PDB file of C-alpha atoms in Angstrom:
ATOM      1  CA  UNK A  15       0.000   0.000   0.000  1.00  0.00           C
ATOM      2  CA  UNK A  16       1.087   3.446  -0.809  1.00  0.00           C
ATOM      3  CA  UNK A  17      -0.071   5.059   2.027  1.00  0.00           C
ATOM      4  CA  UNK A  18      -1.777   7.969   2.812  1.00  0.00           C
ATOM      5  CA  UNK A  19      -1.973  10.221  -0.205  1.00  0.00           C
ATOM      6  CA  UNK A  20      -2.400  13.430  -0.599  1.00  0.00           C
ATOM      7  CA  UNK A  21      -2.332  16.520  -2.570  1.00  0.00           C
ATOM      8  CA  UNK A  22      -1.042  19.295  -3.798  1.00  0.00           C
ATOM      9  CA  UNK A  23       1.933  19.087  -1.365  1.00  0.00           C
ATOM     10  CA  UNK A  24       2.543  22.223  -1.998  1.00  0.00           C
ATOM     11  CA  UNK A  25       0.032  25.367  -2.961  1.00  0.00           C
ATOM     12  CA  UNK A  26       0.483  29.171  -3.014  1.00  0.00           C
ATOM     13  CA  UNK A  27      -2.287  31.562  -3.404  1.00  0.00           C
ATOM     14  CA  UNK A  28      -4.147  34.554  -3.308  1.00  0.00           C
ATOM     15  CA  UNK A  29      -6.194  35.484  -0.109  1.00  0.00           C
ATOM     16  CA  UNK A  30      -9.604  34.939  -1.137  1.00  0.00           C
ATOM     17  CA  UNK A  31      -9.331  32.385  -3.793  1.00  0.00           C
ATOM     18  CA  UNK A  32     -10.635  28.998  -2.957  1.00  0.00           C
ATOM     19  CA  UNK A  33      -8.525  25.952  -1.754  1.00  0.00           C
ATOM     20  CA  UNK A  34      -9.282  22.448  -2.322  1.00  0.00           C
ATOM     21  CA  UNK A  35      -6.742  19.913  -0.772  1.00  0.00           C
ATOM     22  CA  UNK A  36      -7.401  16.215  -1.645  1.00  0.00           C
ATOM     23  CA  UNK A  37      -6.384  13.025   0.587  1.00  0.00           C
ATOM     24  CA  UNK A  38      -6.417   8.874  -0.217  1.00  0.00           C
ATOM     25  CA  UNK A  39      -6.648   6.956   2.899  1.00  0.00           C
ATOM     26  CA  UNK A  40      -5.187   3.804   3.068  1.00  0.00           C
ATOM     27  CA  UNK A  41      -7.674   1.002   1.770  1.00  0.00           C
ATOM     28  CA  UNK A  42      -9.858  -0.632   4.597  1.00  0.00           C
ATOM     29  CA  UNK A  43      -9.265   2.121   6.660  1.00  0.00           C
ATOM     30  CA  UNK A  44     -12.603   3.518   8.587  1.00  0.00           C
ATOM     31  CA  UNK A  45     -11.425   6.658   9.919  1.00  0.00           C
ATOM     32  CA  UNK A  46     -10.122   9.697   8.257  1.00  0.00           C
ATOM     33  CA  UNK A  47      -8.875  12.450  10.164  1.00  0.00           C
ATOM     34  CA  UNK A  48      -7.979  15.988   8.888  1.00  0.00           C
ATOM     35  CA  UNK A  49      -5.177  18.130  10.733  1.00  0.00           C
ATOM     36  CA  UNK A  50      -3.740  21.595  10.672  1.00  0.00           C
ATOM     37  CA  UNK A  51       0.004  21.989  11.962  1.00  0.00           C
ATOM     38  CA  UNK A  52       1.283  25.696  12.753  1.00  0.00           C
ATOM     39  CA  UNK A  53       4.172  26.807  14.899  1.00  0.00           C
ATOM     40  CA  UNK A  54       2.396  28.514  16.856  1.00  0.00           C
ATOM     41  CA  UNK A  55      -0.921  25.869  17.582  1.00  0.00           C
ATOM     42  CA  UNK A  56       1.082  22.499  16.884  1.00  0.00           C
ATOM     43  CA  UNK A  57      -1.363  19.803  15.810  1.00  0.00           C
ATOM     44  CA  UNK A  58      -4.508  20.319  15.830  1.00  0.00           C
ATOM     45  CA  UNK A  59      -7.547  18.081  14.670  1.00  0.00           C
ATOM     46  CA  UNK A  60      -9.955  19.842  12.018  1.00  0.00           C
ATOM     47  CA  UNK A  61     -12.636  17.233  11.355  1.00  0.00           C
ATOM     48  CA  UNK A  62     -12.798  13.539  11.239  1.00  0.00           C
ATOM     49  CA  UNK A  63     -15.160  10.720   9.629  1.00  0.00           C
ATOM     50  CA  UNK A  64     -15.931   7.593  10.096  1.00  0.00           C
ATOM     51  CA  UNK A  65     -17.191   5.015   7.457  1.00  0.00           C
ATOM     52  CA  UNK A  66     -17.583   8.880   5.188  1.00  0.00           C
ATOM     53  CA  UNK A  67     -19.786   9.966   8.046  1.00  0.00           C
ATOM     54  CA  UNK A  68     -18.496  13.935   9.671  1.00  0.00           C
ATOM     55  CA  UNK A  69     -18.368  12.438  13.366  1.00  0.00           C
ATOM     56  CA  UNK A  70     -16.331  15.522  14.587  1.00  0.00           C
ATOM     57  CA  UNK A  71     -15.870  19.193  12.815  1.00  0.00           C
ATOM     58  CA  UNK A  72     -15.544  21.173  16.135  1.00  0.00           C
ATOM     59  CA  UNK A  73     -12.027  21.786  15.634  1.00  0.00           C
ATOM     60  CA  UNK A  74     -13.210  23.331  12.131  1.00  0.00           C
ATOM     61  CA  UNK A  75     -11.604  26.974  12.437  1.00  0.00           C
ATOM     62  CA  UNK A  76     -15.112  28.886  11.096  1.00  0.00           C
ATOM     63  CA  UNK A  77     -17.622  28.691   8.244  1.00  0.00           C
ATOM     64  CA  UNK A  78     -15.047  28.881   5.451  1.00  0.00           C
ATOM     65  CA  UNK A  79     -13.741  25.492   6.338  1.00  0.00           C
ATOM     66  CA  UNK A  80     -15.603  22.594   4.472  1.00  0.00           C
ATOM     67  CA  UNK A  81     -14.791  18.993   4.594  1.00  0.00           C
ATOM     68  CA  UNK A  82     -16.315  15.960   2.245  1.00  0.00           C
ATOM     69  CA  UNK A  83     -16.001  12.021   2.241  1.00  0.00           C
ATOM     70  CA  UNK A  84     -17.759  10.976  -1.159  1.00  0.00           C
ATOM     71  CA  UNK A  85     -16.488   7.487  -0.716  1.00  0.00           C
ATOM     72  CA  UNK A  86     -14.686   5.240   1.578  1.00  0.00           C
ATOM     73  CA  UNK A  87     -11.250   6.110  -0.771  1.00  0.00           C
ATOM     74  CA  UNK A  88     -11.161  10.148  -1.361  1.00  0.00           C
ATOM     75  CA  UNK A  89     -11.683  13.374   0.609  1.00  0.00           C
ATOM     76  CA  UNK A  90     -11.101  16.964   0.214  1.00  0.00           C
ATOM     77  CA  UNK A  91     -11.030  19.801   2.642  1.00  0.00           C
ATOM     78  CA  UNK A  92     -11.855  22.955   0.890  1.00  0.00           C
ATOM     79  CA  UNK A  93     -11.133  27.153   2.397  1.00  0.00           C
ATOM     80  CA  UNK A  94     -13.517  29.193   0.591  1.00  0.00           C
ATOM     81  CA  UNK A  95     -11.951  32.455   0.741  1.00  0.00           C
ATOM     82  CA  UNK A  96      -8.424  32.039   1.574  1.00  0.00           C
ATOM     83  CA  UNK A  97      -6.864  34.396   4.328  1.00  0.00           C
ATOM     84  CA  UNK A  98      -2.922  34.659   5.367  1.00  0.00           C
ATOM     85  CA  UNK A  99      -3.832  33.579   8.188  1.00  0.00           C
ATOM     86  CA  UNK A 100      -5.082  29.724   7.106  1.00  0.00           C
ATOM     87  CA  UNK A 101      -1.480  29.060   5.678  1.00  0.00           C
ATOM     88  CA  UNK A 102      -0.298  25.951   7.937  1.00  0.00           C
ATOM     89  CA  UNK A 103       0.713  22.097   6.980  1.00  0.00           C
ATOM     90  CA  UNK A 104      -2.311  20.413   6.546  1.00  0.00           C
ATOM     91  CA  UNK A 105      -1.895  16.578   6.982  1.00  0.00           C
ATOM     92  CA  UNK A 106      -4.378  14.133   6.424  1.00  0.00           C
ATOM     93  CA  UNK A 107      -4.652  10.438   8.466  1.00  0.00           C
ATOM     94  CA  UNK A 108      -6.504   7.031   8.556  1.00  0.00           C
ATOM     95  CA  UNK A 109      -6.955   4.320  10.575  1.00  0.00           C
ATOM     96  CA  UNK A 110      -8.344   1.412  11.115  1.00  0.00           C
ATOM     97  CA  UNK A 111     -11.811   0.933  12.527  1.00  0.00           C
ATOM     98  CA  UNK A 112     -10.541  -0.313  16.606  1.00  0.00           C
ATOM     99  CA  UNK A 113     -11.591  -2.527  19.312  1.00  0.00           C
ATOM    100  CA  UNK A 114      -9.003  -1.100  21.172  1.00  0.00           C
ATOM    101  CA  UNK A 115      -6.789   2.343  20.213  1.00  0.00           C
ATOM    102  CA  UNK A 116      -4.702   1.879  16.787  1.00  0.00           C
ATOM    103  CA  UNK A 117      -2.442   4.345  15.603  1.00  0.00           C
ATOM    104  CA  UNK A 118      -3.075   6.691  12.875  1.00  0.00           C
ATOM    105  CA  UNK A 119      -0.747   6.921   9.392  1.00  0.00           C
ATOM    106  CA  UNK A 120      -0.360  10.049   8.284  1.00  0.00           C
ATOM    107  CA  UNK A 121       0.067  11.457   4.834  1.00  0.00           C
ATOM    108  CA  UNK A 122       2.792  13.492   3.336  1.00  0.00           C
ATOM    109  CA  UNK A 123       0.721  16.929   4.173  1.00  0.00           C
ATOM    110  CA  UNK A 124       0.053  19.345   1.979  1.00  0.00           C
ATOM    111  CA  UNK A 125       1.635  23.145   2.947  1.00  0.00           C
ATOM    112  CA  UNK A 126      -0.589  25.833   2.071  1.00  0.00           C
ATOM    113  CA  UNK A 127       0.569  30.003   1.707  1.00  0.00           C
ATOM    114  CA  UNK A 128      -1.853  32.072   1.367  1.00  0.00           C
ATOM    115  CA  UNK A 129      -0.071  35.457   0.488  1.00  0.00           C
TER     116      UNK A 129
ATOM    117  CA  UNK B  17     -10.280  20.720  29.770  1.00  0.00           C
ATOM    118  CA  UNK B  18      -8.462  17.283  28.407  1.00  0.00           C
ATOM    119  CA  UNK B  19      -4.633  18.315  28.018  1.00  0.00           C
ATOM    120  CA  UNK B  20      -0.797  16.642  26.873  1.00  0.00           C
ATOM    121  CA  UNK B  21       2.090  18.956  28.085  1.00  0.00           C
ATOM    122  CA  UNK B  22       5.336  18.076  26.662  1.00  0.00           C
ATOM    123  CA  UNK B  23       8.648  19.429  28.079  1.00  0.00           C
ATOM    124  CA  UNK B  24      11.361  20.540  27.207  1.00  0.00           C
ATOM    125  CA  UNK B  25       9.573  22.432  24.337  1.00  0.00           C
ATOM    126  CA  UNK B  26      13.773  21.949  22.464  1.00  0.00           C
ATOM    127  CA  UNK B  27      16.552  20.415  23.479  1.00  0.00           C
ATOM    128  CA  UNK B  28      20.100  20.488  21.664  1.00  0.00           C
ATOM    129  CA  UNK B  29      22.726  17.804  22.923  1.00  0.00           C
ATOM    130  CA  UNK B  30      25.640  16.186  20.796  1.00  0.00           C
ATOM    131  CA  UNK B  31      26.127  13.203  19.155  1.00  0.00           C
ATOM    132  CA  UNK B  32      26.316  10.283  21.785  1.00  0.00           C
ATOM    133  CA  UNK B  33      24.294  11.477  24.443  1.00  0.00           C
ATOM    134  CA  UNK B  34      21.301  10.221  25.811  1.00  0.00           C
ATOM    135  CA  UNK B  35      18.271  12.019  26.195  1.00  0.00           C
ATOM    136  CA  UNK B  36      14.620  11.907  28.015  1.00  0.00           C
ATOM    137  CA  UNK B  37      11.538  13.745  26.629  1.00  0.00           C
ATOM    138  CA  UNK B  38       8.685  13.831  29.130  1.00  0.00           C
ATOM    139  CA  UNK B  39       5.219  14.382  28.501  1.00  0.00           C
ATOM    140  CA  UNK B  40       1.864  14.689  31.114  1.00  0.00           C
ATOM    141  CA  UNK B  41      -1.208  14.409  30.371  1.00  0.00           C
ATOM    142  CA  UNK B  42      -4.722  15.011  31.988  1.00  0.00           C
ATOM    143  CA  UNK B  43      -7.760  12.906  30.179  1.00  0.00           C
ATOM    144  CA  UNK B  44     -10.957  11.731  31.326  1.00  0.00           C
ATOM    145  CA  UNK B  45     -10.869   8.136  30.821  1.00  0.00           C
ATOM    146  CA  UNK B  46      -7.092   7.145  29.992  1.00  0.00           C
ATOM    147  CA  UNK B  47      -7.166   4.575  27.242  1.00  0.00           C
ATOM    148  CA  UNK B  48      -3.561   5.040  25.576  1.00  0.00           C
ATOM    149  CA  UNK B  49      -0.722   7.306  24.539  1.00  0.00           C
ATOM    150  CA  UNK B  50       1.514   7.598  21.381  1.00  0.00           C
ATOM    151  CA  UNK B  51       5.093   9.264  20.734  1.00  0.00           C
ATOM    152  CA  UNK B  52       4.937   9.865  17.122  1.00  0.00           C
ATOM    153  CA  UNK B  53       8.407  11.467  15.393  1.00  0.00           C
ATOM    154  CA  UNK B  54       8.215  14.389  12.999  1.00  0.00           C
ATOM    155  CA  UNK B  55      11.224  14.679  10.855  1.00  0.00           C
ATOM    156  CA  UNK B  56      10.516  17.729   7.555  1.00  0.00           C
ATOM    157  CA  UNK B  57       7.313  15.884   6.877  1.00  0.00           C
ATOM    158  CA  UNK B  58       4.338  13.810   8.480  1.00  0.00           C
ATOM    159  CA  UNK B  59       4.703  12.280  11.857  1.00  0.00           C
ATOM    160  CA  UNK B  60       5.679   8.753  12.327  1.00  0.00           C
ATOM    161  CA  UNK B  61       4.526   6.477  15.159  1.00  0.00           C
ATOM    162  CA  UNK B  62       6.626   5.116  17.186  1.00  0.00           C
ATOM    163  CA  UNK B  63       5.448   3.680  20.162  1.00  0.00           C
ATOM    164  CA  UNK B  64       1.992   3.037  21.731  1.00  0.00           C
ATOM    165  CA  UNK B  65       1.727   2.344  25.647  1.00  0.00           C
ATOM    166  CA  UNK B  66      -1.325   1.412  27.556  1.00  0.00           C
ATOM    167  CA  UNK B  67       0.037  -0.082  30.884  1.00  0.00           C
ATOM    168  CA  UNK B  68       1.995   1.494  33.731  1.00  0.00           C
ATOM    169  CA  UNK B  69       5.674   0.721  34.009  1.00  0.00           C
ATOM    170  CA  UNK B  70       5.885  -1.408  30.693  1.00  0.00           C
ATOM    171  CA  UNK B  71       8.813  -0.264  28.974  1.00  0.00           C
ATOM    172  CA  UNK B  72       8.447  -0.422  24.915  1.00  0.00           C
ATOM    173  CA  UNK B  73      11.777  -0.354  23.254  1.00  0.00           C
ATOM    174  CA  UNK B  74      12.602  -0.510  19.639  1.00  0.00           C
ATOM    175  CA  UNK B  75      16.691   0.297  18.948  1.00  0.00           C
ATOM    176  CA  UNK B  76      17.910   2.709  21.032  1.00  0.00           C
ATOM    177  CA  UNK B  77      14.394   4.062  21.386  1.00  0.00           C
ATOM    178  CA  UNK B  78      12.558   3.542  24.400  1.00  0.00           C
ATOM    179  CA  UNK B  79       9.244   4.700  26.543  1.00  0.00           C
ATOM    180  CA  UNK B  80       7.271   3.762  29.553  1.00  0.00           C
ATOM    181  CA  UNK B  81       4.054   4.883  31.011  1.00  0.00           C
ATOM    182  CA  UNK B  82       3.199   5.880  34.422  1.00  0.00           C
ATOM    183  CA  UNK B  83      -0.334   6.252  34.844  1.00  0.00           C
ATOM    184  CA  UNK B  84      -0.407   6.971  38.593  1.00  0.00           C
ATOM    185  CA  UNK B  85       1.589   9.951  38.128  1.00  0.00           C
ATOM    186  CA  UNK B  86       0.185  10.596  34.915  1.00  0.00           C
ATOM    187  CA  UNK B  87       3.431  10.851  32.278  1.00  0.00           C
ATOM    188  CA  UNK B  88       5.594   8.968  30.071  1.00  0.00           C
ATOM    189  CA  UNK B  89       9.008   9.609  29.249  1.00  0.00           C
ATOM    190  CA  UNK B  90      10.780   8.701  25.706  1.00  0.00           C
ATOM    191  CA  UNK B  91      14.196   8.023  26.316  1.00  0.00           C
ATOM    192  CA  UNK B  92      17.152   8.514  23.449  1.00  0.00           C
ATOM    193  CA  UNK B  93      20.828   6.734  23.916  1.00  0.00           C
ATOM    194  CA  UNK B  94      23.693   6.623  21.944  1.00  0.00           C
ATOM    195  CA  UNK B  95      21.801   9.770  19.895  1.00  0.00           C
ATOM    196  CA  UNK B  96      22.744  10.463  16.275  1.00  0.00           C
ATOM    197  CA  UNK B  97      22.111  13.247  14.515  1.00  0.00           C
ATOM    198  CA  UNK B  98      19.343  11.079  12.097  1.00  0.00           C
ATOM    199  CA  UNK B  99      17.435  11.759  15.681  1.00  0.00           C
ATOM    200  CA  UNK B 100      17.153  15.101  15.003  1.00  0.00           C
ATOM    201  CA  UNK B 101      12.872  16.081  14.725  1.00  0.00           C
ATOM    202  CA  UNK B 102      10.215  16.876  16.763  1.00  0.00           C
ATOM    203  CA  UNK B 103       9.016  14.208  18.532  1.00  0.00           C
ATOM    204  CA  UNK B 104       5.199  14.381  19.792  1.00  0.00           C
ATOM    205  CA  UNK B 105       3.094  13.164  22.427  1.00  0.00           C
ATOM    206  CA  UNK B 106      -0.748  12.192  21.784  1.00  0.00           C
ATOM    207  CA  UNK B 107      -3.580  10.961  23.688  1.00  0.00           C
ATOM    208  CA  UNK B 108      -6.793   9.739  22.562  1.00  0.00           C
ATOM    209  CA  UNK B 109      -9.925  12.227  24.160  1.00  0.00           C
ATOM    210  CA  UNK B 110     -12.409  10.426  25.710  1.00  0.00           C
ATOM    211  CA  UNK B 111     -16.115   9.458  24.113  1.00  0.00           C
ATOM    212  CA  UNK B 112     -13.903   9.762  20.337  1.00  0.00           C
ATOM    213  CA  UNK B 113     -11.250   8.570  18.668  1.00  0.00           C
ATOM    214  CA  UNK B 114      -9.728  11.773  17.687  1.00  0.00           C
ATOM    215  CA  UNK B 115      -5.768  12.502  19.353  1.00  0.00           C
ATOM    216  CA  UNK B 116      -4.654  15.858  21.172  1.00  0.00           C
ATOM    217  CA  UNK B 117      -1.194  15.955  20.279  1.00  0.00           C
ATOM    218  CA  UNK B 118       1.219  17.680  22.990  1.00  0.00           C
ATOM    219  CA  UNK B 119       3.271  20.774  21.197  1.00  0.00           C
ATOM    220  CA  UNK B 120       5.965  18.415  20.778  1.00  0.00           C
ATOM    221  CA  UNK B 121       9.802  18.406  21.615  1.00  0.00           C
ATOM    222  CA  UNK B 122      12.215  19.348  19.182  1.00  0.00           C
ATOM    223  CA  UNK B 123      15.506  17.933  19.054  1.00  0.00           C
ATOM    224  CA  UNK B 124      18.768  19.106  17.713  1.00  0.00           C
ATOM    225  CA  UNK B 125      21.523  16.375  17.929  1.00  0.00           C
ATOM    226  CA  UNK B 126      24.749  17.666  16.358  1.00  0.00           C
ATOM    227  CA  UNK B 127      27.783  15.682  15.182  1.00  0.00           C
TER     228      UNK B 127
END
């Protein structure tokens, strides 16, 4: 397996324009988890799903944050506008559906400036 | 509030040395906790610990839980500087199976 895959890895754009970044979980994976990594917040969870289902968006920043599971095999978190202020490392994760507490795989991330 | 404190926030030691990250925590409902290492890209998991006093080793990588006192340690010998990254902390919040990652350590092992 090739592991959690996502993309861009890299994106520069214009405050207000409209992201979309795109993530693969690793097949038979349940969960999908969607983080944002600053300097000055660390790691912080955005949303997660399980079986496609949104179980948790509270850590969603605001309203111009969406996130989508069409199927068990793609996802895409989208920022619709763009501020300077959303540029971070955004990495995506899966893992498997647990009786008891398995670790999560992360993907490559995908850094986002937004000048 | 569920938290994971991680200290020292950076630590810079030479080639050889050993080292020990710590990390607390304060969850309702304990289930596990996971030292992931962050080199330039994603994190990579390390170790996983669920029982008090256990030690997990893997090379010259090692941790162990205390759940009384509520903190693990990650312990480094013989460091080289391929151990240079951040290396996190992460504990599972109750009722969910989402992670609150501590800020992490960062580590700076020169030749």
């Amino acid at each position: 397996d090739a592991g959690v895959i996502q993309s861009p890895r890299h994106e520069v754009t214009e405050m207000g324009q409209e992201v979309t970044l795109r993530c693969k979980p690793i097949s038979g994976h349940d969960y999908l988890f969607w983080y944002r990594q600053t300097m000055m917040r660390g790691l912080e969870l955005l949303i997660y799903f399980n079986n496609n289902v949104p179980i948790d968006d509270s850590g969603m920043p605001e309203d111009r944050f969406s996130a989508k599971m069409p199927n068990a095999s793609f996802s895409t978190l989208k920022i619709q506008p763009s501020e300077p202020r959303d540029s971070a490392v955004y990495f995506c994760a899966s893992s498997l559906q647990r009786v008891s507490y398995n670790e999560q795989f992360f993907g490559p991330g995908t850094r986002l400036t937004v000048l | 509030e569920d938290k994971v404190v991680q200290s020292p926030l950076s630590l810079v030691v030479h080639e050889g040395d050993t080292v020990t990250l710590n990390c607390s925590y304060e969850v309702t409902n304990f289930r596990s906790l996971l030292w992931y290492k962050q080199e330039k890209k994603a994190p990579t998991f390390l170790f996983m610990l669920t029982s008090s006093g256990i030690e997990k080793k893997s090379g010259r990588l090692s941790s162990i839980l205390d759940k009384k006192e509520l903190f693990s340690i990650l312990n480094i010998t013989a460091t080289q500087t391929g151990d240079s990254a951040v290396y996190l902390c992460a504990v599972p919040e109750e009722g969910n199976n989402d992670m609150r990652f501590g800020a992490g350590t960062r580590l700076t092992v020169k030749p």
